[in-house]
């Protein structure tokens, strides 16, 4: 199928993957060639994770991600499983006791800005005393609480923030600087839905985690980037396979890693490098988001309720002011090759996820359709 024939997929995740990556995976499906083009007679799916071939795929993916995200040498990249949701338990199991005297109940602070940070907050309560440092629930998750207003407990082992709320479409355009707030606890970020969409200021981050299926590749792989000094503090209840120390000591191969997902993610990292890296992606993502938000703001049919200073560049929820036309909008979109625009069930309306792999032509096609739908139905 040619590029022109493929529809544009606005799914929030699993999400669109660059066609070039899929084509390469398809060409290599039955018989994987190494960097020199030597065939090995196996699909990546069939390889032992301990074999020379897969170890080279794994090391390549690690190095490419480190380079793309400019991860400093004192941070480890762990390839895990369980998705973003499992990290909601794995992070507190590994970090809650970090700054806590023996025999004292560990305490962790959460900034709730939408569904995902809310979930993280609730889950952590099983393993520690989870406290709410700030929340924007009172305004329907449409703006970000000012960091200077956060009530951070000096005993907190870390502060958790979801830097892009996939469902509510709220993004921190700048990472909070905890040190400037007088707090020396590490910042933990869930960057599942905007990882690799822009550079990361690692001086402000202790640990970052992301499920791969939004912006890095297929579901099944979870990426954790963690500063070395935060490793080695797991609670006794932490499963060995999820103990960062154990994972690190075994080069993310304590148990079988999601080998095929790691391979595809490696191809995505190469593709991102060919696009000019995360700075170039950021510039494109800003242009894509501006195109879509301007179309929404200019229209009298569509509406986005998020405060302009924290609108997500990856996930754009919008509503039709006349909800009775939602079904017609979605049906017409599908006919125009614009897929998966239905909003999350907890929010309703529409949502366009415009991750790295969504070209500006896809956003332009959406904007053109939106205008056409608005004028023909007026
Ligand atoms: C999708 C998502 C998750 C959950 O990921 P799973 O892989 O489904 O567990 C967590 N956090 C954020 C911000 C997400 O977008």
Short mmCIF file of C-alpha atoms and ligand atoms in Angstrom, two decimals:
data_model
loop_
_atom_site.label_atom_id
_atom_site.label_comp_id
_atom_site.label_asym_id
_atom_site.label_seq_id
_atom_site.Cartn_x
_atom_site.Cartn_y
_atom_site.Cartn_z
CA UNK A 1 0.00 0.00 0.00
CA UNK A 2 1.38 3.44 -0.87
CA UNK A 3 1.78 6.29 1.62
CA UNK A 4 -1.11 8.18 0.04
CA UNK A 5 -3.44 5.23 0.49
CA UNK A 6 -2.88 4.84 4.21
CA UNK A 7 -5.43 6.66 6.37
CA UNK A 8 -4.32 9.03 9.12
CA UNK A 9 -4.66 7.41 12.52
CA UNK A 10 -5.28 9.79 15.44
CA UNK A 11 -5.48 7.04 18.07
CA UNK A 12 -4.16 7.94 21.55
CA UNK A 13 -2.35 4.62 21.83
CA UNK A 14 -1.39 2.20 20.51
CA UNK A 15 -0.79 4.89 17.96
CA UNK A 16 0.44 5.57 14.47
CA UNK A 17 3.99 4.46 13.61
CA UNK A 18 6.00 5.93 10.71
CA UNK A 19 5.33 3.94 7.54
CA UNK A 20 9.07 3.76 6.83
CA UNK A 21 9.53 1.87 10.11
CA UNK A 22 6.71 -0.55 9.33
CA UNK A 23 8.07 -1.14 5.84
CA UNK A 24 11.54 -1.93 7.17
CA UNK A 25 10.13 -4.30 9.79
CA UNK A 26 8.10 -5.97 7.06
CA UNK A 27 11.19 -6.41 4.84
CA UNK A 28 13.12 -7.91 7.76
CA UNK A 29 10.28 -10.02 9.15
CA UNK A 30 11.40 -13.45 7.98
CA UNK A 31 15.16 -13.05 8.03
CA UNK A 32 16.78 -10.28 10.01
CA UNK A 33 19.90 -8.67 8.50
CA UNK A 34 22.59 -7.16 10.74
CA UNK A 35 24.16 -3.74 10.16
CA UNK A 36 26.44 -5.27 7.50
CA UNK A 37 23.45 -6.80 5.73
CA UNK A 38 24.33 -10.36 6.76
CA UNK A 39 21.17 -12.43 7.07
CA UNK A 40 20.78 -14.68 10.10
CA UNK A 41 17.91 -16.94 8.99
CA UNK A 42 15.63 -15.93 11.87
CA UNK A 43 12.89 -13.42 12.55
CA UNK A 44 13.68 -11.10 15.48
CA UNK A 45 10.71 -12.74 17.23
CA UNK A 46 12.46 -16.11 17.14
CA UNK A 47 15.82 -15.03 18.52
CA UNK A 48 17.13 -15.90 21.95
CA UNK A 49 17.35 -12.71 23.99
CA UNK A 50 20.83 -13.90 25.04
CA UNK A 51 22.06 -14.47 21.48
CA UNK A 52 24.57 -12.24 19.71
CA UNK A 53 21.93 -10.97 17.23
CA UNK A 54 19.37 -9.81 19.75
CA UNK A 55 22.00 -8.40 22.12
CA UNK A 56 23.16 -6.17 19.26
CA UNK A 57 19.55 -5.03 18.62
CA UNK A 58 19.13 -4.30 22.31
CA UNK A 59 22.40 -2.36 22.60
CA UNK A 60 21.58 -0.37 19.50
CA UNK A 61 18.16 0.63 20.89
CA UNK A 62 19.68 1.62 24.24
CA UNK A 63 22.39 3.75 22.64
CA UNK A 64 20.02 5.39 20.16
CA UNK A 65 17.53 6.35 22.89
CA UNK A 66 20.34 7.68 25.11
CA UNK A 67 21.56 9.85 22.25
CA UNK A 68 18.07 11.04 21.23
CA UNK A 69 17.02 12.08 24.72
CA UNK A 70 20.55 13.22 25.70
CA UNK A 71 20.40 11.02 28.79
CA UNK A 72 23.37 11.85 31.08
CA UNK A 73 25.87 9.05 31.94
CA UNK A 74 24.69 8.82 35.56
CA UNK A 75 21.18 7.83 34.45
CA UNK A 76 20.25 4.26 33.53
CA UNK A 77 17.79 3.33 30.80
CA UNK A 78 15.75 0.27 31.77
CA UNK A 79 13.57 -1.64 29.32
CA UNK A 80 10.71 -3.11 31.34
CA UNK A 81 7.18 -4.48 30.91
CA UNK A 82 3.82 -3.73 32.47
CA UNK A 83 3.17 -0.37 30.81
CA UNK A 84 2.76 3.01 32.40
CA UNK A 85 0.11 1.63 34.70
CA UNK A 86 2.42 -0.95 36.29
CA UNK A 87 4.98 1.81 36.93
CA UNK A 88 2.34 3.46 39.13
CA UNK A 89 3.09 0.60 41.56
CA UNK A 90 6.71 -0.11 40.57
CA UNK A 91 7.91 3.46 41.18
CA UNK A 92 6.62 3.67 44.77
CA UNK A 93 7.85 0.13 45.47
CA UNK A 94 11.33 1.25 44.41
CA UNK A 95 11.47 4.86 45.55
CA UNK A 96 9.04 5.39 48.44
CA UNK A 97 11.64 4.49 51.08
CA UNK A 98 14.29 6.69 49.50
CA UNK A 99 14.38 9.49 52.06
CA UNK A 100 12.60 7.78 54.88
CA UNK A 101 14.01 6.80 58.29
CA UNK A 102 13.68 3.09 59.20
CA UNK A 103 10.34 2.21 60.75
CA UNK A 104 8.63 5.36 59.48
CA UNK A 105 5.79 5.18 56.95
CA UNK A 106 7.20 6.44 53.62
CA UNK A 107 5.55 9.52 52.18
CA UNK A 108 5.20 10.55 48.53
CA UNK A 109 3.68 13.72 47.02
CA UNK A 110 1.46 13.85 43.93
CA UNK A 111 0.39 16.68 41.69
CA UNK A 112 -2.93 15.66 40.16
CA UNK A 113 -3.61 17.31 36.81
CA UNK A 114 -5.82 14.72 35.05
CA UNK A 115 -6.79 11.05 34.88
CA UNK A 116 -3.29 9.63 34.68
CA UNK A 117 -1.78 11.42 37.67
CA UNK A 118 -4.99 10.66 39.56
CA UNK A 119 -4.45 6.94 38.86
CA UNK A 120 -0.81 7.16 39.93
CA UNK A 121 -1.84 8.86 43.18
CA UNK A 122 -4.47 6.20 44.01
CA UNK A 123 -2.18 3.26 43.22
CA UNK A 124 0.76 4.58 45.26
CA UNK A 125 -1.47 4.63 48.34
CA UNK A 126 -1.13 0.83 48.50
CA UNK A 127 2.61 1.11 49.16
CA UNK A 128 3.13 4.36 51.03
CA UNK A 129 1.37 7.41 52.35
CA UNK A 130 0.39 9.18 49.12
CA UNK A 131 -0.34 12.86 49.60
CA UNK A 132 -1.91 15.41 47.32
CA UNK A 133 0.46 18.36 46.88
CA UNK A 134 -1.81 20.08 44.36
CA UNK A 135 -4.78 19.33 42.13
CA UNK A 136 -6.66 21.00 39.31
CA UNK A 137 -9.75 18.79 39.70
CA UNK A 138 -11.86 21.81 40.73
CA UNK A 139 -11.52 23.34 37.25
CA UNK A 140 -12.03 20.09 35.35
CA UNK A 141 -8.30 19.57 34.67
CA UNK A 142 -8.12 22.53 32.29
CA UNK A 143 -5.15 24.43 33.76
CA UNK A 144 -1.99 23.61 35.70
CA UNK A 145 -1.57 24.51 39.36
CA UNK A 146 1.31 27.00 39.73
CA UNK A 147 4.33 25.13 41.19
CA UNK A 148 4.78 27.88 43.80
CA UNK A 149 1.36 26.87 45.20
CA UNK A 150 2.23 23.17 45.61
CA UNK A 151 2.21 21.96 49.21
CA UNK A 152 5.26 19.71 49.18
CA UNK A 153 5.92 17.69 52.34
CA UNK A 154 9.60 18.03 53.34
CA UNK A 155 9.53 14.30 54.21
CA UNK A 156 8.32 13.25 50.75
CA UNK A 157 10.62 10.71 49.09
CA UNK A 158 9.70 12.07 45.66
CA UNK A 159 7.18 14.25 43.87
CA UNK A 160 5.16 12.69 41.03
CA UNK A 161 3.92 14.69 38.04
CA UNK A 162 2.33 13.52 34.78
CA UNK A 163 3.91 15.91 32.31
CA UNK A 164 1.38 15.25 29.55
CA UNK A 165 -2.15 14.24 30.48
CA UNK A 166 -3.19 12.12 27.52
CA UNK A 167 -6.92 12.19 28.28
CA UNK A 168 -7.39 15.81 29.38
CA UNK A 169 -4.88 17.27 26.93
CA UNK A 170 -2.88 19.24 29.52
CA UNK A 171 0.91 19.49 29.18
CA UNK A 172 3.72 21.01 31.21
CA UNK A 173 5.57 22.99 28.54
CA UNK A 174 8.36 23.45 31.05
CA UNK A 175 9.29 20.90 33.72
CA UNK A 176 8.82 22.10 37.28
CA UNK A 177 12.07 22.98 39.07
CA UNK A 178 11.68 21.45 42.53
CA UNK A 179 14.98 22.86 43.78
CA UNK A 180 13.75 26.38 43.03
CA UNK A 181 10.78 25.54 45.29
CA UNK A 182 13.17 24.64 48.13
CA UNK A 183 12.58 20.89 47.73
CA UNK A 184 15.46 18.40 47.31
CA UNK A 185 13.28 15.37 46.66
CA UNK A 186 13.59 13.95 43.14
CA UNK A 187 10.93 14.66 40.55
CA UNK A 188 9.29 11.59 39.00
CA UNK A 189 7.61 12.19 35.66
CA UNK A 190 5.16 10.05 33.73
CA UNK A 191 6.07 11.19 30.20
CA UNK A 192 4.32 8.26 28.45
CA UNK A 193 2.47 10.37 25.91
CA UNK A 194 5.06 13.00 25.01
CA UNK A 195 8.38 11.19 25.38
CA UNK A 196 10.70 12.08 22.48
CA UNK A 197 8.41 14.91 21.36
CA UNK A 198 10.82 17.51 22.82
CA UNK A 199 14.11 17.61 24.78
CA UNK A 200 14.15 16.74 28.51
CA UNK A 201 15.96 18.86 31.11
CA UNK A 202 17.41 15.98 33.11
CA UNK A 203 18.75 18.34 35.78
CA UNK A 204 15.14 18.60 36.99
CA UNK A 205 14.23 14.91 36.76
CA UNK A 206 15.13 11.93 38.97
CA UNK A 207 13.08 9.31 37.14
CA UNK A 208 10.97 9.30 34.00
CA UNK A 209 8.82 6.47 32.71
CA UNK A 210 6.83 5.83 29.55
CA UNK A 211 4.84 3.06 27.96
CA UNK A 212 6.12 2.80 24.38
CA UNK A 213 2.83 2.62 22.51
CA UNK A 214 2.17 6.35 22.23
CA UNK A 215 5.36 7.77 20.79
CA UNK A 216 8.08 5.10 20.76
CA UNK A 217 6.72 1.97 19.13
CA UNK A 218 4.45 -0.96 19.91
CA UNK A 219 2.81 -1.83 23.23
CA UNK A 220 4.71 -4.17 25.52
CA UNK A 221 7.83 -2.10 26.18
CA UNK A 222 8.10 0.33 29.08
CA UNK A 223 11.04 2.72 29.19
CA UNK A 224 12.37 3.89 32.57
CA UNK A 225 15.15 6.47 32.78
CA UNK A 226 16.42 6.71 36.34
CA UNK A 227 19.28 8.45 38.11
CA UNK A 228 21.67 5.86 39.56
CA UNK A 229 21.46 7.02 43.18
CA UNK A 230 17.68 6.35 43.19
CA UNK A 231 18.25 2.65 42.47
CA UNK A 232 18.68 0.13 45.28
CA UNK A 233 16.00 1.26 47.72
CA UNK A 234 13.17 -1.17 46.87
CA UNK A 235 10.63 -2.16 49.50
CA UNK A 236 10.70 -5.84 50.52
CA UNK A 237 7.35 -6.39 48.80
CA UNK A 238 8.75 -5.40 45.39
CA UNK A 239 8.73 -8.32 42.91
CA UNK A 240 12.29 -9.17 41.82
CA UNK A 241 11.41 -8.66 38.16
CA UNK A 242 10.37 -5.07 39.00
CA UNK A 243 13.24 -4.18 41.32
CA UNK A 244 15.22 -1.52 39.44
CA UNK A 245 18.46 -2.81 40.99
CA UNK A 246 17.80 -6.32 39.71
CA UNK A 247 16.74 -5.02 36.29
CA UNK A 248 19.82 -2.79 36.03
CA UNK A 249 22.27 -5.50 37.20
CA UNK A 250 20.93 -7.79 34.49
CA UNK A 251 20.96 -5.23 31.65
CA UNK A 252 17.13 -5.34 31.54
CA UNK A 253 17.31 -9.10 30.90
CA UNK A 254 16.61 -10.53 34.34
CA UNK A 255 13.68 -12.15 32.64
CA UNK A 256 12.84 -12.24 28.93
CA UNK A 257 12.36 -8.68 27.71
CA UNK A 258 9.73 -7.74 25.08
CA UNK A 259 12.20 -8.45 22.29
CA UNK A 260 10.13 -7.57 19.24
CA UNK A 261 8.87 -4.32 20.80
CA UNK A 262 12.47 -3.35 21.61
CA UNK A 263 13.47 -4.04 18.00
CA UNK A 264 10.67 -1.86 16.58
CA UNK A 265 11.40 0.90 19.11
CA UNK A 266 15.02 0.81 17.90
CA UNK A 267 13.80 1.36 14.33
CA UNK A 268 11.65 4.26 15.56
CA UNK A 269 14.70 5.78 17.32
CA UNK A 270 16.68 5.55 14.06
CA UNK A 271 13.78 7.16 12.21
CA UNK A 272 13.64 9.98 14.78
CA UNK A 273 17.36 10.57 14.34
CA UNK A 274 16.87 10.81 10.57
CA UNK A 275 14.13 13.39 11.17
CA UNK A 276 16.66 15.59 12.98
CA UNK A 277 16.15 14.35 16.56
CA UNK A 278 13.85 15.60 19.30
CA UNK A 279 14.56 19.30 18.74
CA UNK A 280 13.40 19.02 15.15
CA UNK A 281 10.39 16.97 16.31
CA UNK A 282 9.54 19.65 18.86
CA UNK A 283 9.48 22.36 16.18
CA UNK A 284 7.22 20.20 14.01
CA UNK A 285 4.99 19.30 16.93
CA UNK A 286 4.56 22.98 17.81
CA UNK A 287 3.58 23.73 14.20
CA UNK A 288 1.12 20.81 14.08
CA UNK A 289 -0.49 21.76 17.39
CA UNK A 290 -0.78 25.42 16.38
CA UNK A 291 -2.50 24.49 13.12
CA UNK A 292 -5.10 22.40 14.93
CA UNK A 293 -5.74 24.68 17.93
CA UNK A 294 -6.07 27.72 15.64
CA UNK A 295 -8.64 25.90 13.54
CA UNK A 296 -10.58 25.01 16.70
CA UNK A 297 -10.38 28.52 18.18
CA UNK A 298 -11.39 30.19 14.90
CA UNK A 299 -14.50 28.07 14.47
CA UNK A 300 -17.89 28.54 16.06
CA UNK A 301 -18.60 24.78 16.08
CA UNK A 302 -15.49 23.36 17.77
CA UNK A 303 -14.19 24.12 21.22
CA UNK A 304 -11.14 23.23 23.36
CA UNK A 305 -11.47 24.05 27.05
CA UNK A 306 -7.84 23.84 28.15
CA UNK A 307 -6.03 27.02 29.12
CA UNK A 308 -3.82 28.05 26.13
CA UNK A 309 -0.60 28.10 28.19
CA UNK A 310 -0.80 24.36 28.95
CA UNK A 311 -2.51 22.86 25.92
CA UNK A 312 -0.98 19.54 24.95
CA UNK A 313 0.97 19.38 21.70
CA UNK A 314 0.31 15.63 21.53
CA UNK A 315 -3.32 15.09 22.54
CA UNK A 316 -5.93 17.62 21.47
CA UNK A 317 -9.38 17.03 22.96
CA UNK A 318 -12.15 19.09 21.40
CA UNK A 319 -15.91 19.24 21.48
CA UNK A 320 -18.65 20.01 18.99
CA UNK A 321 -20.83 22.69 20.55
CA UNK A 322 -23.74 20.71 19.15
CA UNK A 323 -23.17 17.21 20.54
CA UNK A 324 -25.95 15.76 18.42
CA UNK A 325 -23.56 16.01 15.46
CA UNK A 326 -20.77 13.96 17.05
CA UNK A 327 -21.71 10.72 15.30
CA UNK A 328 -21.97 12.41 11.88
CA UNK A 329 -18.60 14.07 12.45
CA UNK A 330 -16.91 10.75 13.23
CA UNK A 331 -18.56 8.90 10.35
CA UNK A 332 -17.55 11.62 7.87
CA UNK A 333 -14.01 11.66 9.27
CA UNK A 334 -13.64 7.92 8.71
CA UNK A 335 -14.83 8.37 5.11
CA UNK A 336 -12.06 10.95 4.68
CA UNK A 337 -9.46 8.50 6.01
CA UNK A 338 -9.24 10.20 9.42
CA UNK A 339 -9.43 7.46 12.03
CA UNK A 340 -9.84 7.11 15.81
CA UNK A 341 -10.99 10.64 16.62
CA UNK A 342 -13.55 9.69 19.26
CA UNK A 343 -12.74 11.25 22.63
CA UNK A 344 -11.98 9.23 25.75
CA UNK A 345 -15.19 7.95 27.34
CA UNK A 346 -14.56 9.87 30.57
CA UNK A 347 -14.39 13.21 28.72
CA UNK A 348 -16.53 12.71 25.61
CA UNK A 349 -16.28 14.72 22.41
CA UNK A 350 -13.29 14.21 20.15
CA UNK A 351 -9.58 13.77 20.63
CA UNK A 352 -6.86 14.01 17.99
CA UNK A 353 -3.55 12.51 19.09
CA UNK A 354 -0.83 14.00 16.92
CA UNK A 355 2.31 12.21 18.05
CA UNK A 356 5.71 12.38 16.34
CA UNK A 357 4.67 9.94 13.61
CA UNK A 358 1.66 12.07 12.56
CA UNK A 359 2.83 14.23 9.64
CA UNK A 360 1.67 17.82 9.30
CA UNK A 361 -0.22 16.68 6.17
CA UNK A 362 -2.39 14.52 8.46
CA UNK A 363 -3.20 17.49 10.69
CA UNK A 364 -3.90 19.61 7.59
CA UNK A 365 -6.27 16.92 6.30
CA UNK A 366 -8.08 16.93 9.65
CA UNK A 367 -8.34 20.73 9.71
CA UNK A 368 -9.64 20.76 6.11
CA UNK A 369 -12.27 18.15 6.98
CA UNK A 370 -13.31 20.04 10.12
CA UNK A 371 -13.85 23.22 8.11
CA UNK A 372 -15.78 21.35 5.42
CA UNK A 373 -17.98 19.65 8.04
CA UNK A 374 -18.68 22.96 9.77
CA UNK A 375 -19.66 24.79 6.56
CA UNK A 376 -21.71 22.02 4.96
CA UNK A 377 -23.71 21.43 8.13
CA UNK A 378 -24.20 25.11 9.03
C1 LIG B 1 -1.21 5.46 28.20
C2 LIG B 1 -0.70 6.06 29.47
C3 LIG B 1 -0.43 5.30 30.60
C4 LIG B 1 -0.78 3.83 30.70
O1 LIG B 1 -0.03 3.07 29.89
P1 LIG B 1 -0.31 1.48 29.81
O2 LIG B 1 0.82 1.08 28.94
O3 LIG B 1 -1.66 1.28 29.22
O4 LIG B 1 -0.19 0.93 31.17
C5 LIG B 1 0.08 5.92 31.71
N1 LIG B 1 0.32 7.24 31.72
C6 LIG B 1 0.07 8.02 30.65
C7 LIG B 1 0.34 9.47 30.71
C8 LIG B 1 -0.45 7.45 29.49
O5 LIG B 1 -0.72 8.22 28.42
#
